[in-house]
C-alpha atoms as a printed R data frame, in Angstrom:
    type eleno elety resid chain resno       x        y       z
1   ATOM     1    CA   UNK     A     1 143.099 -127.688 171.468
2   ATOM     2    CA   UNK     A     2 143.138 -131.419 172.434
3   ATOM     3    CA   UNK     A     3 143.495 -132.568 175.759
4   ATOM     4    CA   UNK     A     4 146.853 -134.535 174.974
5   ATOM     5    CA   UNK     A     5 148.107 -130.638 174.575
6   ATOM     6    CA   UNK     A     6 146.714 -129.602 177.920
7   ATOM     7    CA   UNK     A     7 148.477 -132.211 179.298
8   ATOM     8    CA   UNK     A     8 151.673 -131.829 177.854
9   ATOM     9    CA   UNK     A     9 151.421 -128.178 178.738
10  ATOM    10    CA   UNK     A    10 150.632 -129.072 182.109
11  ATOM    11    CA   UNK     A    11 153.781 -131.144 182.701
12  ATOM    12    CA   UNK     A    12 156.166 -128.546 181.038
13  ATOM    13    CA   UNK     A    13 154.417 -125.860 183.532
14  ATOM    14    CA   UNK     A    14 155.244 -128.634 186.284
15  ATOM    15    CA   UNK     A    15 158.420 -129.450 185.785
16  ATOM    16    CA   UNK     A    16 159.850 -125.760 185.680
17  ATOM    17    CA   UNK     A    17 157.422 -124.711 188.804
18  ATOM    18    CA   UNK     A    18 159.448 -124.627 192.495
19  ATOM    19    CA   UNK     A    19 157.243 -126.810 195.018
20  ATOM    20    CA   UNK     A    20 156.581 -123.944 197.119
21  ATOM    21    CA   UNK     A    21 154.559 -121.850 194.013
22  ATOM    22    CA   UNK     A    22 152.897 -125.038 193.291
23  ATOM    23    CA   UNK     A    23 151.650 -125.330 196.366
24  ATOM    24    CA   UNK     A    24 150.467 -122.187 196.422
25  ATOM    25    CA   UNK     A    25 148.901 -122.700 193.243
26  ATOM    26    CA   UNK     A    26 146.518 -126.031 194.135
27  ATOM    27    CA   UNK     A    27 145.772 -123.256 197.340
28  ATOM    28    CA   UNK     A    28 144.319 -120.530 194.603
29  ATOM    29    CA   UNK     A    29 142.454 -123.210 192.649
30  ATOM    30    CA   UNK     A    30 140.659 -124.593 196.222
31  ATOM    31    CA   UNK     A    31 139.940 -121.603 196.509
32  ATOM    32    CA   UNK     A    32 137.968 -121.351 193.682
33  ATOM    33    CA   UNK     A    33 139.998 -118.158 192.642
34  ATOM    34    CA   UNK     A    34 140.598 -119.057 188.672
35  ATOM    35    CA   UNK     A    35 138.140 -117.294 186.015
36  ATOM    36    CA   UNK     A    36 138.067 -118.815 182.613
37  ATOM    37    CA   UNK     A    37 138.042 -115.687 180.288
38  ATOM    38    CA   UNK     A    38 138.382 -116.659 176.815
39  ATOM    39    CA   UNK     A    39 139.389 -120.022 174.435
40  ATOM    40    CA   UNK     A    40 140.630 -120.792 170.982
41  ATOM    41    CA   UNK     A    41 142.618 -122.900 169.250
42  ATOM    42    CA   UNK     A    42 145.469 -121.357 169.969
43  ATOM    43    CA   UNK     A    43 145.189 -119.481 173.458
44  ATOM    44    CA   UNK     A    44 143.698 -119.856 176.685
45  ATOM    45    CA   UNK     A    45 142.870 -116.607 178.841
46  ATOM    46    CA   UNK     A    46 142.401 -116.981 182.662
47  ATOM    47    CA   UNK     A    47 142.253 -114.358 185.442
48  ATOM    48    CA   UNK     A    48 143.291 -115.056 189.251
49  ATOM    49    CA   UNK     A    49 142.000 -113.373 191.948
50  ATOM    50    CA   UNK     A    50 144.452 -112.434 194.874
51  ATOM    51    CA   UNK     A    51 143.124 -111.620 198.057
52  ATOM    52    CA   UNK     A    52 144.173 -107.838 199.036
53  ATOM    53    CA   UNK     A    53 144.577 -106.916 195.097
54  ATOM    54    CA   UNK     A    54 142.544 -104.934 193.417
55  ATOM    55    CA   UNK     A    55 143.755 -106.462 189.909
56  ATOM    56    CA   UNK     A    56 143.874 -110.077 188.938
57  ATOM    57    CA   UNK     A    57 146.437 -111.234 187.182
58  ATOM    58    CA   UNK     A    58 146.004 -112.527 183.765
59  ATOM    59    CA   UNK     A    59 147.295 -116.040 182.150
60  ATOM    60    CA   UNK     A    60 148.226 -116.562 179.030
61  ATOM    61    CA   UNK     A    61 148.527 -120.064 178.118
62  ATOM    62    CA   UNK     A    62 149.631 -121.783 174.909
63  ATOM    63    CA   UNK     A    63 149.109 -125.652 174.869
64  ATOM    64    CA   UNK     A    64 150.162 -126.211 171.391
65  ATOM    65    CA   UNK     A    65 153.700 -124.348 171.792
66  ATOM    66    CA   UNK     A    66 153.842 -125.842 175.607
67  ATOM    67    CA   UNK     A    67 154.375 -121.734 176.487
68  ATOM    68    CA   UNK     A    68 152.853 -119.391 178.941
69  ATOM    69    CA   UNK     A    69 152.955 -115.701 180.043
70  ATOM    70    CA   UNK     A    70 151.361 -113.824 183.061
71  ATOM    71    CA   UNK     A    71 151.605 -109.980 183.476
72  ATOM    72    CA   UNK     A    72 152.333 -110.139 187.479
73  ATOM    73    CA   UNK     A    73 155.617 -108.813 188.519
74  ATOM    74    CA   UNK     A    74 156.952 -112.231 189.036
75  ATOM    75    CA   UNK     A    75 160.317 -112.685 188.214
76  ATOM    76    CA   UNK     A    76 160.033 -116.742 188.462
77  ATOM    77    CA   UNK     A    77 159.995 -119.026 185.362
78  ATOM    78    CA   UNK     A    78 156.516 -120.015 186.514
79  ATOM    79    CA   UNK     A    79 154.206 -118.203 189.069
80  ATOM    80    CA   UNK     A    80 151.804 -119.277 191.222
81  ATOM    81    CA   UNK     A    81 149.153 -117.217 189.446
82  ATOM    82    CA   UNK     A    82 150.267 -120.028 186.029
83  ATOM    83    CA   UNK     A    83 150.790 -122.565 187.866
84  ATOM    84    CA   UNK     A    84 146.787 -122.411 189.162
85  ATOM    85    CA   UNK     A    85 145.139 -121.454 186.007
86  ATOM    86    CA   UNK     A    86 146.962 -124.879 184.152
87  ATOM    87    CA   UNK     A    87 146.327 -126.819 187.265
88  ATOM    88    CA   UNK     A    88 142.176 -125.391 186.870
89  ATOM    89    CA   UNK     A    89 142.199 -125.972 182.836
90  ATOM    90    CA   UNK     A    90 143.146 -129.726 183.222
91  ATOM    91    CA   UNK     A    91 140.085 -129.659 186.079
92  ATOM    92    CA   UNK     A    92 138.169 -128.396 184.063
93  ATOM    93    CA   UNK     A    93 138.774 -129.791 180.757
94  ATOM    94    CA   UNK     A    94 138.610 -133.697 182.518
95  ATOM    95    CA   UNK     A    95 135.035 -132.556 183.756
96  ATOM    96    CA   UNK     A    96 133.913 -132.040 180.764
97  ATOM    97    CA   UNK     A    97 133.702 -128.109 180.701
98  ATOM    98    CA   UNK     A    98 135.988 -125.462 178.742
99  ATOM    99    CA   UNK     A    99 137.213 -123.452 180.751
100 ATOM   100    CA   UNK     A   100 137.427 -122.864 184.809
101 ATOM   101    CA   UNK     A   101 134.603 -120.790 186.854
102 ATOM   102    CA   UNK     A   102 135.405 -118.576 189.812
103 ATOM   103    CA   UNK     A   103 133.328 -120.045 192.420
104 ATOM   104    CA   UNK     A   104 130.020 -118.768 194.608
105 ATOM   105    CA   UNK     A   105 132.537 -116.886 196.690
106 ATOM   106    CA   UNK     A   106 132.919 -114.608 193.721
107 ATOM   107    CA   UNK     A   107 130.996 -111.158 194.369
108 ATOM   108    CA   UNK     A   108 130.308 -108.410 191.554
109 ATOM   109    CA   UNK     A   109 130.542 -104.869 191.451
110 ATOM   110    CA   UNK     A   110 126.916 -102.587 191.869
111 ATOM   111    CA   UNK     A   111 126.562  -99.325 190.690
112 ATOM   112    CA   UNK     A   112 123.844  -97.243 192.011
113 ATOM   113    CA   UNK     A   113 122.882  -93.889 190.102
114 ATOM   114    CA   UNK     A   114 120.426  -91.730 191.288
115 ATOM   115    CA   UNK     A   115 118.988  -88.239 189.861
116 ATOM   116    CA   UNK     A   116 119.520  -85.148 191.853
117 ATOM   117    CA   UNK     A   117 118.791  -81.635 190.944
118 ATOM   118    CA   UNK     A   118 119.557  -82.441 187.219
119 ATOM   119    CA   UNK     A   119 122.133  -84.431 187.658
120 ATOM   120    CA   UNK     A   120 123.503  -88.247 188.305
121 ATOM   121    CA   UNK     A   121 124.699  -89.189 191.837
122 ATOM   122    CA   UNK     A   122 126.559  -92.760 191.363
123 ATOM   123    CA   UNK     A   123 127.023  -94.787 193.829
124 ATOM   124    CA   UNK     A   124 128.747  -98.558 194.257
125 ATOM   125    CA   UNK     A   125 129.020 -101.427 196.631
126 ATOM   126    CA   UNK     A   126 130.664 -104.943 196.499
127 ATOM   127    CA   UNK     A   127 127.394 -107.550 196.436
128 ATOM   128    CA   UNK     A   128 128.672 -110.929 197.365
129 ATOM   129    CA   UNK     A   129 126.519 -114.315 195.981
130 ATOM   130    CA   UNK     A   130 124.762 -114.650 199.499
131 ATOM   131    CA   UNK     A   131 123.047 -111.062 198.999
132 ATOM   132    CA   UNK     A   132 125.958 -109.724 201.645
133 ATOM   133    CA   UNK     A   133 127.065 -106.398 200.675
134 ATOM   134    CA   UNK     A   134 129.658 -103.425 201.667
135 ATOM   135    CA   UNK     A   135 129.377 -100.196 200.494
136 ATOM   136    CA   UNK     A   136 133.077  -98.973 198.175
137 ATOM   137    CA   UNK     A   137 133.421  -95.210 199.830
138 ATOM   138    CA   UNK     A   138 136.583  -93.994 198.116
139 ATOM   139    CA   UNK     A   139 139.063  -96.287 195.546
140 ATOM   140    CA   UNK     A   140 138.874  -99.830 195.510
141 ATOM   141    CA   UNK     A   141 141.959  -99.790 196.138
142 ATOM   142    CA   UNK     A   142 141.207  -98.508 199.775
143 ATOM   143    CA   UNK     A   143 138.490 -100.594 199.965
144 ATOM   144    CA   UNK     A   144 140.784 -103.989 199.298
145 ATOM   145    CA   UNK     A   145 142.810 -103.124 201.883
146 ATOM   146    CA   UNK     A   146 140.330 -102.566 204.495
147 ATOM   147    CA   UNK     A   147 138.399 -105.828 203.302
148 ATOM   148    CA   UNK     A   148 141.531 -107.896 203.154
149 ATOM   149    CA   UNK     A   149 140.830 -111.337 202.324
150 ATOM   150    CA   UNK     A   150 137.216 -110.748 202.742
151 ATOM   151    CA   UNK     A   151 137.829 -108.806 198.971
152 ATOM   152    CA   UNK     A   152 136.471 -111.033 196.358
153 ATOM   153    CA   UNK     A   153 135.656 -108.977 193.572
154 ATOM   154    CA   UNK     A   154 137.648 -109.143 190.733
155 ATOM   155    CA   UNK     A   155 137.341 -105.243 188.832
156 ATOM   156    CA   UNK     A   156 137.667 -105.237 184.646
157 ATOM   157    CA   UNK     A   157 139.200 -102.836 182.837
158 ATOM   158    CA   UNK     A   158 136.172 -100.741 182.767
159 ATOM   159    CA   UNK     A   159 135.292 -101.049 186.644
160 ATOM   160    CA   UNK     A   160 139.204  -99.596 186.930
161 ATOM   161    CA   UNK     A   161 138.453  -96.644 184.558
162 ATOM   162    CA   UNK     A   162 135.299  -95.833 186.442
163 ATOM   163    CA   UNK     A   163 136.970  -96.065 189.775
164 ATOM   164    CA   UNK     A   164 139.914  -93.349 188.407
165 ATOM   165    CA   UNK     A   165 137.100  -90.954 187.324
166 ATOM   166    CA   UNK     A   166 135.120  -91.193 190.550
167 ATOM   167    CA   UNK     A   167 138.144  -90.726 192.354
168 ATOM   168    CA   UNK     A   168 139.437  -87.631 190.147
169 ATOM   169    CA   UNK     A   169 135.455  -85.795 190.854
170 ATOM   170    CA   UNK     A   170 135.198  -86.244 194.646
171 ATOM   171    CA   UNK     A   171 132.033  -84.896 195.745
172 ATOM   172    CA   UNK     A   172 131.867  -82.158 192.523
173 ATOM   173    CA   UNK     A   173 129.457  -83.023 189.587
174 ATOM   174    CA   UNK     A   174 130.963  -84.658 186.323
175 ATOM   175    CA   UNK     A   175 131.629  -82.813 183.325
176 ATOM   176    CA   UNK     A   176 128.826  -83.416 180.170
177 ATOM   177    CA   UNK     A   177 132.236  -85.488 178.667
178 ATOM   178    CA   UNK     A   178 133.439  -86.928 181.766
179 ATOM   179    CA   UNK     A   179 129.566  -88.110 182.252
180 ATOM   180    CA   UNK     A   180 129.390  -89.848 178.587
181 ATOM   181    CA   UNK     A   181 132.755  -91.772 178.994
182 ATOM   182    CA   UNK     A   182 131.006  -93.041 182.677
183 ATOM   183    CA   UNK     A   183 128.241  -94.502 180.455
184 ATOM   184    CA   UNK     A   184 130.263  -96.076 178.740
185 ATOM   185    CA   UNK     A   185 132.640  -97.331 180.799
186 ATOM   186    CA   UNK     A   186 129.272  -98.691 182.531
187 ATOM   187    CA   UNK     A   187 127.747 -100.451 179.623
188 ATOM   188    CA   UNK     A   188 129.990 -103.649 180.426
189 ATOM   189    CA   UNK     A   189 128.064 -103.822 183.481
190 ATOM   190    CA   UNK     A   190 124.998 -105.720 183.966
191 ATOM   191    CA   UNK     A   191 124.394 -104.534 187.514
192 ATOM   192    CA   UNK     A   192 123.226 -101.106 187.144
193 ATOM   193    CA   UNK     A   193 120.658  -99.333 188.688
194 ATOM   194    CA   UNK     A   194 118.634  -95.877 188.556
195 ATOM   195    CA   UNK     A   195 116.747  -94.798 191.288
196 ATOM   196    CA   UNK     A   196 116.572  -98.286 192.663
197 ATOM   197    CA   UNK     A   197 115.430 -100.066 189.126
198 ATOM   198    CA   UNK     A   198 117.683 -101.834 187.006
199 ATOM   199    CA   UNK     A   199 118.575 -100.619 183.982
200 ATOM   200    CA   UNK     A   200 120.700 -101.012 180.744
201 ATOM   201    CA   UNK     A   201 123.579  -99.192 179.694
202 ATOM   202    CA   UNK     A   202 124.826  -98.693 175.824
203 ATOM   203    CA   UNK     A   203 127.906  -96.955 174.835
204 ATOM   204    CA   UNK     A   204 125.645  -95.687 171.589
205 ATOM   205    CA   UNK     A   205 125.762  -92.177 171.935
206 ATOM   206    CA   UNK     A   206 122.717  -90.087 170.926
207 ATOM   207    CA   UNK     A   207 122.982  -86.802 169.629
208 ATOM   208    CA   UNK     A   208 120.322  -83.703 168.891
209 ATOM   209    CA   UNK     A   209 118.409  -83.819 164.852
210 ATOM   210    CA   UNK     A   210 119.214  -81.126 162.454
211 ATOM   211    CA   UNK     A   211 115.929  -80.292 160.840
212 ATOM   212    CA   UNK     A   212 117.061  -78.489 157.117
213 ATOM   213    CA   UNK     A   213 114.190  -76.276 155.687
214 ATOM   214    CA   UNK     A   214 114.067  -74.142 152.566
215 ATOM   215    CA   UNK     A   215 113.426  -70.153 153.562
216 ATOM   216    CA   UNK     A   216 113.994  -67.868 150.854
217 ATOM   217    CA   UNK     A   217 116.804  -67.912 148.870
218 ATOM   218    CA   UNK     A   218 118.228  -70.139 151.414
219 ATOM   219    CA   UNK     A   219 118.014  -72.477 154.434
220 ATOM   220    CA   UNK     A   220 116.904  -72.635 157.744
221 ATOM   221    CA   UNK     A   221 118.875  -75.485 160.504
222 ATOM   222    CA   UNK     A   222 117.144  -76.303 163.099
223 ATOM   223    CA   UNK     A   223 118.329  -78.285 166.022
224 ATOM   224    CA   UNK     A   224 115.660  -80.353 167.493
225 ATOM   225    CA   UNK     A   225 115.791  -83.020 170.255
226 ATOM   226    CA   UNK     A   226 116.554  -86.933 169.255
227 ATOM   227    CA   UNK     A   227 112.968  -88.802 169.287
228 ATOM   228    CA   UNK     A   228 114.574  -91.646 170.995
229 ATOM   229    CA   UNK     A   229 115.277  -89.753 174.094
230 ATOM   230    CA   UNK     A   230 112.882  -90.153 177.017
231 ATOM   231    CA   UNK     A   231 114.507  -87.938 179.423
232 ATOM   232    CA   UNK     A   232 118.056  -86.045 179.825
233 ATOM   233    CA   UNK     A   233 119.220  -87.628 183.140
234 ATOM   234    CA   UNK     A   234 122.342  -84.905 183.164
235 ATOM   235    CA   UNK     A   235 124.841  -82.961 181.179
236 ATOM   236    CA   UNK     A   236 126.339  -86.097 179.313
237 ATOM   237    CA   UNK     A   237 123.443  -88.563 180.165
238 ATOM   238    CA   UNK     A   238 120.254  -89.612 178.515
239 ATOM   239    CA   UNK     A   239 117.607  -92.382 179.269
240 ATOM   240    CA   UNK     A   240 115.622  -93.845 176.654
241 ATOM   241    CA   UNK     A   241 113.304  -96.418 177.698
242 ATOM   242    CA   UNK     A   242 115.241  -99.038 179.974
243 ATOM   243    CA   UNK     A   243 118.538  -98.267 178.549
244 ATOM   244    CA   UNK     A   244 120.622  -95.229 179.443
245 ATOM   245    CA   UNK     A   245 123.119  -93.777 176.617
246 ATOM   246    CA   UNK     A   246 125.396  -91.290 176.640
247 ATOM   247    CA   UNK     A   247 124.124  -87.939 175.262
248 ATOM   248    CA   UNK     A   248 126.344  -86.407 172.478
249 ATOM   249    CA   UNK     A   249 126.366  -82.379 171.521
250 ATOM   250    CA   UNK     A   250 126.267  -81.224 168.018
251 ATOM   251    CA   UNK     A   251 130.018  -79.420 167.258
252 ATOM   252    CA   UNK     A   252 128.273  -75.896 167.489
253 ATOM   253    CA   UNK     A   253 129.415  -73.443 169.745
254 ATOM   254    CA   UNK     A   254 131.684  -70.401 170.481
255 ATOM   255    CA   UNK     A   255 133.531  -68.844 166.876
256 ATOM   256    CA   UNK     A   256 131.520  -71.387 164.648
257 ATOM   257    CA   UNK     A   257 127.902  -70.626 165.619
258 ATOM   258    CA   UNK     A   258 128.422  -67.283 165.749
259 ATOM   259    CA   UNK     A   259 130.038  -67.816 162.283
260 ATOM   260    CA   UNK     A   260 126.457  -69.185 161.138
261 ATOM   261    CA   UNK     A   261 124.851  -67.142 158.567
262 ATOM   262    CA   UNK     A   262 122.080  -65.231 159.747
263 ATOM   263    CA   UNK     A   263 118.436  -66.447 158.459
């Protein structure tokens, strides 16, 4: 997209914007709140980060078709969550960079797994840029409330779906299924840990090798662990090397192995 279309955009967004959502628009942009997601041609992506909200909103801007969408509750022709990502985009695009950056305030989510008694205790925290950190003991939710302002993380769509499982477990231990989505949920994270280290997570499930050998007039299966697995972490959970997968079951159990022929 040109920058003649950003600008065009810009004014349309302007002129339909009340003075009192602009304003609090330039406020969001000082405050560095604006996160350039995605860019093409056609579409710009942004997320806004809202103090005491566990979701940010997301932009949807259109320079070519001078349109724009947000999925706030907003009932206004133009929110102050639009009117700050176009008012970052022109920022950005005039010095010389694509899209808009949260700035150093911005903090990420940790997650913390450690092994106990065969299986995975997970634990999170907000880290902040200066090292800072507070522990997340219960929903995020609860935890942006507490924090208020002082909440700068913004959660994806993963850190969400994590969050709900936690929450559903309490203190009992996950499920071998409710384990694997975890993993998986976690492998858009590059701040994981186990046992202090950091490690990497893959949503490539590995599963147990059939071994097929002739005996008699027939066959023998054998199930036989996957080479690539170092270590079972848990019911659901499997490390091998640096990189922790979840661990997959072959579909044999109850009516159909007993339903195997006998060797």
């Amino acid at each position: 997209m040109s920058a003649s279309e950003v600008d065009a955009l810009f004014r349309a967004i302007r002129a339909q914007c009340s003075a009192g959502t602009w304003s609090s628009g330039v406020e969001l942009v000082r405050a560095e709140a604006v996160t350039g997601v995605a860019a093409d041609e056609d579409q710009v992506t942004c997320r806004v980060r809202i103090p005491q909200r566990v979701v940010a909103p997301t932009v949807l801007l259109y320079p070519a078709d001078e349109e724009w969408d947000c999925d706030c509750e907003s009932k206004l022709p133009v929110c102050e969550h639009v009117a700050a990502a176009i008012i970052a985009l022109k920022r950005a695009r005039e010095s010389g960079q694509q899209l808009p950056t949260a700035g150093s305030s911005d903090a990420r989510i940790v997650y913390r797994l450690r092994r106990d008694k065969g299986r995975l205790l997970i634990a999170r925290a907000v880290v902040k840029a200066d090292g800072s950190e507070r522990p997340i003991e219960g929903t995020l939710a609860g935890l942006a409330s507490k924090m208020g302002g002082q909440f700068v993380v913004t959660p994806n769509q993963d850190d969400l779906a994590i969050d709900r499982a936690l929450s559903a477990l309490g203190n009992g231990p996950a499920s071998a299924e409710v384990m694997g989505s975890i993993l998986r949920w976690l492998s858009s994270s590059d701040r994981v840990e186990l046992d202090g280290q950091a490690v990497r997570v893959s949503n490539e499930g590995l599963a147990p090798h059939a071994r097929v050998d002739e005996e008699g007039t027939g066959f023998r299966v054998t199930i036989e662990a996957n080479p690539k697995i170092d270590e079972v972490l848990a019911p659901g959970a499997a490390r091998a090397g640096d990189t922790l997968h979840p661990l997959l079951h072959p579909d044999l159990s109850g009516v159909r192995l007993e339903n195997l022929p006998s060797s």
